[in-house]
Short mmCIF file of C-alpha atoms and ligand atoms in Angstrom, two decimals:
data_model
loop_
_atom_site.label_atom_id
_atom_site.label_comp_id
_atom_site.label_asym_id
_atom_site.label_seq_id
_atom_site.Cartn_x
_atom_site.Cartn_y
_atom_site.Cartn_z
CA MET A 1 -9.15 25.45 -21.24
CA ILE A 2 -11.64 25.03 -18.44
CA SER A 3 -9.99 23.84 -15.22
CA ARG A 4 -11.24 20.77 -13.46
CA ARG A 5 -12.20 22.83 -10.44
CA ALA A 6 -14.21 25.27 -12.54
CA LEU A 7 -15.89 22.34 -14.27
CA LEU A 8 -16.85 20.78 -10.95
CA LYS A 9 -18.27 24.13 -9.81
CA ARG A 10 -20.40 24.35 -12.94
CA LEU A 11 -21.60 20.78 -12.54
CA SER A 12 -22.69 21.31 -8.95
CA ALA A 13 -24.37 24.61 -9.88
CA LEU A 14 -26.34 22.74 -12.53
CA SER A 15 -27.43 20.14 -10.00
CA VAL A 16 -28.78 22.90 -7.73
CA PHE A 17 -31.09 23.98 -10.55
CA GLY A 18 -32.27 20.42 -11.00
CA LEU A 19 -31.01 20.03 -14.52
CA PHE A 20 -29.84 16.51 -13.80
CA GLY A 21 -32.74 14.15 -13.98
CA SER A 22 -31.41 10.98 -12.40
CA GLY A 23 -30.51 10.45 -8.78
CA LEU A 24 -27.24 8.97 -9.89
CA ALA A 25 -26.15 12.15 -11.60
CA VAL A 26 -27.06 14.19 -8.53
CA GLN A 27 -25.16 11.79 -6.33
CA SER A 28 -22.04 11.95 -8.43
CA CYS A 29 -22.26 15.70 -8.15
CA GLU A 30 -22.44 15.37 -4.38
CA ASN A 31 -19.21 13.38 -4.50
CA ALA A 32 -17.70 15.93 -6.81
CA LYS A 33 -18.79 18.63 -4.39
CA GLY A 34 -17.02 16.87 -1.52
CA ARG A 35 -13.90 16.82 -3.61
CA GLU A 36 -14.33 20.43 -4.58
CA GLU A 37 -14.52 21.50 -0.94
CA ALA A 38 -11.34 19.60 -0.21
CA ASN A 39 -9.75 21.26 -3.21
CA ASP A 40 -10.83 24.66 -1.93
CA LEU A 41 -9.06 23.92 1.33
CA ALA A 42 -5.94 22.84 -0.56
CA GLU A 43 -6.24 26.06 -2.55
CA GLU A 44 -6.60 28.15 0.61
CA LEU A 45 -3.41 26.58 1.92
CA GLY A 46 -1.59 26.69 -1.39
CA ILE A 47 -1.21 22.91 -1.62
CA ARG A 48 -0.91 21.46 -5.11
CA THR A 49 -3.28 18.56 -5.83
CA PHE A 50 -2.70 16.27 -8.79
CA ILE A 51 -3.73 13.24 -10.79
CA ASN A 52 -1.66 10.29 -9.57
CA ALA A 53 -0.38 8.22 -12.49
CA ALA A 54 2.71 7.24 -10.51
CA GLY A 55 1.44 4.61 -8.06
CA THR A 56 1.05 4.22 -4.30
CA TYR A 57 3.87 6.40 -3.00
CA THR A 58 3.85 7.53 0.61
CA SER A 59 5.33 10.86 -0.54
CA MET A 60 2.27 11.36 -2.76
CA THR A 61 -0.14 10.42 0.05
CA GLY A 62 -0.57 6.84 -1.17
CA CYS A 63 -4.08 6.23 -2.39
CA LEU A 64 -7.54 7.81 -2.36
CA MET A 65 -10.08 6.15 -0.10
CA PRO A 66 -13.26 4.98 -1.82
CA GLU A 67 -16.77 5.96 -0.74
CA GLU A 68 -17.27 2.83 1.42
CA VAL A 69 -14.17 3.61 3.45
CA MET A 70 -15.06 7.29 3.87
CA GLN A 71 -18.54 6.31 5.00
CA ALA A 72 -17.08 4.02 7.67
CA ILE A 73 -14.73 6.78 8.80
CA ASN A 74 -17.42 9.46 8.90
CA ALA A 75 -20.03 7.26 10.58
CA SER A 76 -17.66 6.04 13.30
CA SER A 77 -16.57 9.59 14.06
CA ASN A 78 -19.94 10.30 15.69
CA ASP A 79 -19.68 7.81 18.58
CA TYR A 80 -17.29 6.85 21.31
CA MET A 81 -16.31 3.22 21.60
CA MET A 82 -13.67 1.32 23.53
CA LEU A 83 -10.59 1.13 21.33
CA ASP A 84 -9.91 -2.47 22.39
CA GLU A 85 -13.45 -3.49 21.52
CA ALA A 86 -13.20 -1.85 18.08
CA GLN A 87 -9.84 -3.57 17.46
CA GLY A 88 -11.21 -6.88 18.73
CA ARG A 89 -14.35 -6.98 16.58
CA VAL A 90 -12.67 -5.63 13.46
CA GLY A 91 -9.75 -8.00 14.00
CA GLU A 92 -12.08 -11.01 14.15
CA ARG A 93 -13.77 -10.05 10.89
CA ILE A 94 -10.55 -9.26 9.03
CA ALA A 95 -9.05 -12.53 10.29
CA GLU A 96 -12.07 -14.42 8.98
CA MET A 97 -11.78 -12.82 5.53
CA CYS A 98 -8.03 -13.52 5.38
CA HIS A 99 -7.94 -17.10 6.80
CA ALA A 100 -5.99 -15.96 9.87
CA GLU A 101 -6.53 -16.92 13.50
CA ALA A 102 -6.47 -13.27 14.52
CA ALA A 103 -5.79 -9.78 13.18
CA MET A 104 -5.36 -6.19 14.29
CA VAL A 105 -5.25 -2.83 12.58
CA SER A 106 -1.82 -1.21 12.87
CA ALA A 107 -0.48 2.19 11.86
CA GLY A 108 0.73 0.83 8.50
CA CYS A 109 2.69 -2.26 7.48
CA TRP A 110 5.79 -0.83 9.12
CA SER A 111 4.02 -0.55 12.46
CA ALA A 112 2.58 -4.06 12.03
CA MET A 113 6.16 -5.33 11.81
CA VAL A 114 7.32 -3.35 14.87
CA LEU A 115 4.33 -4.48 16.96
CA GLY A 116 4.47 -8.07 15.74
CA THR A 117 8.17 -8.32 16.61
CA ALA A 118 7.59 -6.63 19.99
CA GLY A 119 4.87 -9.17 20.73
CA VAL A 120 7.14 -12.06 19.82
CA ILE A 121 9.88 -10.76 22.14
CA ALA A 122 7.91 -9.43 25.10
CA GLY A 123 4.69 -11.43 24.93
CA ARG A 124 2.00 -10.15 27.29
CA ASP A 125 4.36 -9.24 30.09
CA SER A 126 4.37 -5.54 31.00
CA GLU A 127 7.78 -5.77 32.66
CA LYS A 128 9.27 -7.20 29.48
CA ALA A 129 7.31 -4.82 27.24
CA SER A 130 8.76 -1.86 29.13
CA GLN A 131 12.33 -2.97 28.38
CA LEU A 132 12.14 -2.65 24.58
CA PRO A 133 14.22 -1.56 22.68
CA HIS A 134 16.96 -2.12 25.31
CA LEU A 135 17.51 -5.84 25.12
CA GLU A 136 21.10 -5.95 26.29
CA GLY A 137 21.51 -7.50 29.71
CA THR A 138 17.94 -8.89 29.68
CA ASP A 139 16.89 -12.48 29.09
CA LEU A 140 14.81 -11.42 26.06
CA LYS A 141 15.64 -13.00 22.72
CA SER A 142 17.46 -10.48 20.53
CA LYS A 143 18.18 -11.98 17.10
CA VAL A 144 16.07 -12.06 13.95
CA ILE A 145 17.21 -14.15 11.00
CA VAL A 146 16.81 -12.69 7.50
CA GLN A 147 18.04 -13.83 4.09
CA LYS A 148 20.78 -11.50 2.81
CA SER A 149 18.79 -10.51 -0.27
CA HIS A 150 15.79 -9.62 1.94
CA ASN A 151 17.91 -7.46 4.24
CA THR A 152 16.80 -4.08 2.83
CA GLY A 153 15.62 -0.84 4.42
CA TYR A 154 12.29 -2.33 5.50
CA VAL A 155 14.03 -4.54 8.04
CA HIS A 156 14.49 -1.40 10.14
CA ALA A 157 10.90 -1.84 11.28
CA VAL A 158 11.98 -5.07 12.95
CA THR A 159 15.22 -3.67 14.42
CA ASN A 160 13.22 -0.82 16.00
CA THR A 161 12.48 -3.26 18.79
CA GLY A 162 16.17 -3.58 19.63
CA VAL A 163 16.90 -6.87 17.90
CA ASP A 164 19.92 -7.51 15.67
CA ILE A 165 19.66 -9.04 12.22
CA VAL A 166 21.46 -12.29 11.46
CA PRO A 167 21.82 -12.52 7.67
CA VAL A 168 21.93 -15.98 6.06
CA GLU A 169 21.96 -17.34 2.51
CA SER A 170 21.55 -21.11 2.41
CA ARG A 171 19.28 -23.45 4.35
CA GLN A 172 22.32 -24.85 6.09
CA GLU A 173 23.38 -21.37 7.20
CA LEU A 174 19.84 -20.77 8.41
CA GLU A 175 19.75 -23.90 10.54
CA GLU A 176 23.21 -23.19 11.94
CA ALA A 177 22.19 -19.62 12.83
CA ILE A 178 19.25 -20.72 14.98
CA ASN A 179 19.95 -20.75 18.72
CA ASP A 180 18.35 -19.85 22.07
CA ASP A 181 18.64 -16.15 21.27
CA THR A 182 16.68 -16.40 18.01
CA ALA A 183 13.43 -14.44 18.37
CA MET A 184 12.03 -14.64 14.84
CA MET A 185 12.64 -15.34 11.15
CA TRP A 186 11.64 -12.47 8.86
CA PHE A 187 10.79 -12.82 5.13
CA LEU A 188 10.31 -10.04 2.55
CA ASN A 189 7.84 -11.34 -0.01
CA LYS A 190 8.95 -9.14 -2.89
CA ALA A 191 12.54 -10.36 -2.42
CA ALA A 192 11.52 -14.03 -2.61
CA PRO A 193 12.93 -14.54 -6.16
CA ASP A 194 16.32 -13.17 -5.02
CA GLY A 195 16.83 -15.56 -2.11
CA GLN A 196 17.85 -19.22 -1.99
CA ILE A 197 15.22 -20.21 0.55
CA PRO A 198 11.61 -20.13 -0.73
CA HIS A 199 8.52 -19.36 1.38
CA GLU A 200 7.54 -22.96 2.16
CA GLU A 201 11.00 -23.93 3.31
CA TRP A 202 11.25 -20.82 5.50
CA VAL A 203 7.97 -21.74 7.20
CA GLU A 204 9.00 -25.40 7.52
CA VAL A 205 12.27 -24.55 9.28
CA GLY A 206 10.44 -22.10 11.56
CA LYS A 207 7.99 -24.80 12.59
CA GLN A 208 10.72 -27.39 13.04
CA TYR A 209 12.69 -25.17 15.46
CA GLN A 210 9.56 -23.42 16.86
CA ILE A 211 10.72 -19.99 15.77
CA PRO A 212 7.89 -17.60 14.72
CA THR A 213 8.03 -16.52 11.07
CA MET A 214 6.90 -13.10 9.82
CA ILE A 215 6.33 -11.99 6.23
CA ASP A 216 6.15 -8.46 4.80
CA ILE A 217 3.60 -8.36 1.95
CA ALA A 218 3.14 -4.56 2.17
CA ALA A 219 2.37 -3.75 -1.48
CA ASP A 220 1.52 -7.25 -2.62
CA VAL A 221 -2.17 -7.14 -3.43
CA PRO A 222 -3.34 -7.58 -6.15
CA PRO A 223 -3.80 -10.49 -6.46
CA VAL A 224 -6.47 -10.57 -3.75
CA GLU A 225 -5.47 -14.16 -2.88
CA ASN A 226 -2.33 -12.80 -1.27
CA LEU A 227 -4.54 -11.65 1.62
CA TRP A 228 -4.83 -15.30 2.70
CA LYS A 229 -2.11 -17.16 0.78
CA PHE A 230 0.61 -16.66 3.41
CA ASN A 231 -1.71 -17.37 6.32
CA ASP A 232 -2.66 -20.62 4.59
CA MET A 233 1.01 -21.35 4.00
CA GLY A 234 1.72 -21.22 7.72
CA PHE A 235 3.51 -17.91 8.35
CA ASP A 236 2.92 -17.00 12.01
CA LEU A 237 2.59 -13.27 11.25
CA VAL A 238 1.63 -11.51 8.02
CA CYS A 239 2.01 -7.73 7.61
CA ILE A 240 0.36 -5.62 4.90
CA SER A 241 -0.17 -1.93 4.15
CA GLY A 242 -3.70 -0.58 4.40
CA GLY A 243 -3.11 2.45 2.23
CA LYS A 244 -1.76 0.95 -0.97
CA ALA A 245 -3.93 -1.04 -3.41
CA LEU A 246 -6.31 -1.96 -0.55
CA ARG A 247 -7.20 1.76 -0.51
CA GLY A 248 -7.77 1.97 3.21
CA PRO A 249 -6.42 4.79 5.37
CA GLN A 250 -2.85 5.64 4.35
CA SER A 251 -1.70 5.50 7.98
CA ALA A 252 -3.20 2.04 8.60
CA GLY A 253 -2.15 -1.53 7.97
CA ILE A 254 -2.88 -5.05 9.17
CA LEU A 255 -1.03 -7.51 11.34
CA MET A 256 -2.56 -10.98 11.16
CA GLY A 257 -1.67 -14.52 12.12
CA ARG A 258 -1.34 -16.59 15.27
CA LYS A 259 -3.80 -15.66 17.98
CA ASP A 260 -1.28 -15.51 20.84
CA LEU A 261 1.13 -13.40 18.80
CA VAL A 262 -1.51 -10.90 17.64
CA ALA A 263 -2.72 -10.62 21.25
CA ALA A 264 0.88 -9.98 22.31
CA ALA A 265 1.29 -7.32 19.61
CA ARG A 266 -1.85 -5.61 20.89
CA PHE A 267 -0.46 -5.79 24.40
CA ASN A 268 2.56 -3.82 23.15
CA SER A 269 0.40 -1.06 21.64
CA PRO A 270 -2.28 1.53 22.57
CA PRO A 271 -4.39 1.97 24.60
CA ARG A 272 -1.72 0.46 26.85
CA GLY A 273 1.30 2.67 27.51
CA GLY A 274 4.84 2.06 28.68
CA ASN A 275 5.58 0.09 25.54
CA ILE A 276 7.29 0.56 22.21
CA GLY A 277 4.01 0.81 20.30
CA ARG A 278 2.42 3.66 22.25
CA GLY A 279 3.23 6.17 19.51
CA MET A 280 1.66 4.00 16.80
CA LYS A 281 -1.90 4.85 17.67
CA VAL A 282 -4.69 4.00 15.25
CA ASN A 283 -7.94 5.87 15.83
CA LYS A 284 -11.31 4.14 15.71
CA GLU A 285 -12.13 5.80 12.40
CA GLU A 286 -9.10 4.16 10.80
CA VAL A 287 -9.79 0.83 12.49
CA LEU A 288 -13.31 0.79 11.01
CA GLY A 289 -12.11 2.34 7.77
CA MET A 290 -9.61 -0.49 7.40
CA TYR A 291 -12.38 -3.03 7.96
CA ALA A 292 -14.50 -1.38 5.24
CA ALA A 293 -11.51 -1.34 2.88
CA VAL A 294 -10.76 -5.06 3.31
CA LYS A 295 -14.42 -5.98 2.94
CA ARG A 296 -14.70 -3.92 -0.23
CA TYR A 297 -11.50 -5.34 -1.64
CA VAL A 298 -12.37 -8.97 -0.94
CA ASN A 299 -15.81 -8.57 -2.50
CA MET A 300 -14.94 -6.53 -5.57
CA ASP A 301 -14.80 -7.83 -9.14
CA HIS A 302 -11.04 -8.08 -9.64
CA GLU A 303 -11.28 -9.42 -13.17
CA LYS A 304 -13.35 -6.46 -14.22
CA GLN A 305 -11.00 -4.07 -12.50
CA TRP A 306 -8.00 -5.62 -14.27
CA LYS A 307 -9.77 -5.26 -17.61
CA THR A 308 -10.46 -1.60 -16.87
CA TRP A 309 -6.79 -1.02 -16.03
CA GLU A 310 -5.76 -2.69 -19.30
CA ASP A 311 -8.21 -0.52 -21.23
CA HIS A 312 -6.88 2.62 -19.60
CA ILE A 313 -3.28 1.65 -20.29
CA ALA A 314 -4.21 0.87 -23.91
CA LEU A 315 -5.88 4.26 -24.33
CA ILE A 316 -2.86 6.17 -23.04
CA GLU A 317 -0.50 3.98 -25.07
CA GLN A 318 -2.48 4.51 -28.25
CA ARG A 319 -2.63 8.31 -27.86
CA ALA A 320 1.10 8.55 -27.09
CA LYS A 321 1.98 6.42 -30.14
CA GLU A 322 0.20 8.86 -32.42
CA VAL A 323 3.30 11.03 -32.04
CA ASN A 324 6.09 10.04 -34.40
CA GLY A 325 9.15 8.63 -32.62
CA VAL A 326 7.34 7.18 -29.58
CA ARG A 327 7.85 3.61 -28.35
CA THR A 328 5.79 1.98 -25.61
CA GLU A 329 6.01 -1.10 -23.45
CA VAL A 330 3.40 -2.59 -21.12
CA THR A 331 4.71 -4.64 -18.20
CA VAL A 332 3.30 -6.07 -14.98
CA PRO A 333 5.64 -6.21 -11.98
CA PRO A 334 5.53 -9.85 -10.83
CA ILE A 335 5.16 -9.24 -7.07
CA ALA A 336 4.81 -5.79 -5.50
CA ASN A 337 2.43 -3.29 -7.15
CA HIS A 338 1.33 -6.07 -9.46
CA THR A 339 -0.76 -3.99 -11.91
CA PRO A 340 -0.31 -3.13 -15.60
CA SER A 341 2.18 -0.33 -16.09
CA LEU A 342 3.25 1.56 -19.15
CA ALA A 343 6.69 2.81 -20.18
CA ILE A 344 6.72 5.51 -22.87
CA SER A 345 10.08 6.29 -24.53
CA TRP A 346 10.90 8.54 -27.45
CA ASP A 347 13.57 9.23 -30.00
CA GLN A 348 15.11 12.50 -28.84
CA ASN A 349 16.09 13.39 -32.41
CA LYS A 350 12.40 13.59 -33.25
CA ILE A 351 10.99 14.67 -29.90
CA ASN A 352 13.29 17.15 -28.29
CA ILE A 353 12.54 16.86 -24.58
CA THR A 354 13.93 14.99 -21.57
CA GLN A 355 11.71 12.92 -19.31
CA GLU A 356 12.36 15.40 -16.48
CA GLU A 357 11.19 18.31 -18.63
CA LEU A 358 8.14 16.40 -19.82
CA ARG A 359 7.19 15.45 -16.27
CA GLU A 360 7.68 19.04 -15.14
CA ASN A 361 5.35 20.26 -17.93
CA LEU A 362 2.73 17.71 -16.88
CA ARG A 363 3.19 18.74 -13.25
CA GLN A 364 2.74 22.43 -14.12
CA GLY A 365 -0.28 21.76 -16.33
CA ASP A 366 -3.94 21.99 -15.38
CA PRO A 367 -4.76 19.55 -13.94
CA SER A 368 -1.34 18.68 -12.58
CA ILE A 369 -0.22 15.08 -13.23
CA GLU A 370 2.49 13.03 -11.50
CA MET A 371 4.29 9.99 -12.92
CA ARG A 372 7.72 8.42 -12.66
CA GLY A 373 10.63 8.69 -15.06
CA SER A 374 13.91 6.92 -15.77
CA GLY A 375 16.96 7.56 -17.91
CA GLU A 376 16.82 10.46 -20.34
CA ASN A 377 13.72 9.71 -22.34
CA THR A 378 11.35 7.32 -20.55
CA ILE A 379 8.30 7.96 -18.39
CA HIS A 380 6.56 5.25 -16.38
CA LEU A 381 2.95 5.29 -15.38
CA THR A 382 0.31 3.17 -13.72
CA VAL A 383 -3.46 3.62 -13.82
CA PHE A 384 -4.59 1.83 -10.66
CA MET A 385 -4.59 5.04 -8.63
CA LEU A 386 -6.54 7.08 -11.21
CA GLN A 387 -10.08 8.27 -10.52
CA PRO A 388 -12.63 7.38 -13.24
CA GLY A 389 -12.15 9.54 -16.32
CA GLU A 390 -8.66 10.71 -15.42
CA GLU A 391 -7.13 8.26 -17.90
CA LYS A 392 -8.49 10.46 -20.71
CA ILE A 393 -6.86 13.54 -19.25
CA VAL A 394 -3.54 11.71 -18.81
CA ALA A 395 -3.69 10.38 -22.40
CA ARG A 396 -4.49 13.79 -23.84
CA ARG A 397 -1.87 15.67 -21.84
CA ILE A 398 0.95 13.21 -22.64
CA ARG A 399 0.13 13.35 -26.33
CA GLU A 400 -0.06 17.15 -26.27
CA GLU A 401 3.31 17.55 -24.58
CA LEU A 402 5.05 14.97 -26.80
CA ALA A 403 3.58 16.49 -29.98
CA LYS A 404 4.65 19.98 -28.94
CA ALA A 405 8.26 19.01 -28.20
C1 PLP B 1 5.26 0.31 1.72
C2 PLP B 1 6.08 -0.74 2.32
C3 PLP B 1 6.26 -0.84 3.71
C4 PLP B 1 5.73 0.20 4.65
O1 PLP B 1 4.35 0.15 4.71
P1 PLP B 1 3.47 1.30 5.38
O2 PLP B 1 2.08 0.78 5.26
O3 PLP B 1 3.72 2.55 4.61
O4 PLP B 1 3.91 1.42 6.80
C5 PLP B 1 6.97 -1.91 4.19
N1 PLP B 1 7.49 -2.85 3.38
C6 PLP B 1 7.38 -2.77 2.03
C7 PLP B 1 7.99 -3.84 1.18
C8 PLP B 1 6.66 -1.71 1.45
O5 PLP B 1 6.52 -1.65 0.12
#
């Protein structure tokens, strides 16, 4: 079997001899060539590259940045600019697209939450900013209220600033927990169905007691409307990952919301030092890359993209089902990573392989493929991180391995 790398080499050799007539074909070879060079570097270093049918996992380097984003990154790498000016202009444009008063590019959703909280606590006061995360013995507010079911690992971003979490369940508990030491009320969007207090009520109580509210929507586009839904709803700060379905830089994210609070978050971050955010630097390439990613995402044809995902899932499903003993199920997670995903299970009396073994065979194959697994005999895959054409490879390889077992 010809490897993907060898195929790309042949294709670009052909383009050198002018065998491709159309400009489009030549251009796609240029892209392929860029990829090939990157692959050569990975090869030189002995790093395995793979087709990502798993999803946007930080451990798997998240997502691949599209051409528009890479162009923004490459173009901005040729000039100096003032970091604050880049953040300011990009922030204005992102805010406009997302119905927010203001926005900034952070080093991921996690960093957006640290900086947003720091801004709420310290404001634009360098004396106060320098005290974080040591709040004890200061007059800085040090409590953040969170619903118990939202109180998961992600809340550590907030507690990085030195605050303590006050867990609550009911609205009554929430109102009783609010006092002079309450800095903020934090909400985890994907946990909304598990908590008693819905979004609107959370925002309403925050406004009533003048406590800023923050929401984590890290992995929660699609749908694209989520970029503005929570700003429209009245959350004071909204935090999202740049390097998940938005396909911006993996180490970027967005903090958006109230103008004074975004300004305060920026005050607690580079280029200023002596603050908790100094280590969460975002370079100008990522700031502009994030802008390009949001612009692309807001303007793309989401219906068409969804249809393509469904087609790709259907293709893989159909090929897998050709093997006797295979069952499939298509589901769409309701909130985070809301894209069609496919579970493939098999009768181990007919197909004698565990999901770990199957995934290992796919990982060792050429090209290597990654996906998730559960139990003894189920693999889970998504198609939203595939590059065009890879769905065929995934479909063929899964069928091959199942048929062989
Ligand atoms: C991914 C994720 C984060 C962290 O986002 P980064 O952009 O990787 O910093 C935070 N919260 C939730 C719910 C996430 O899924």
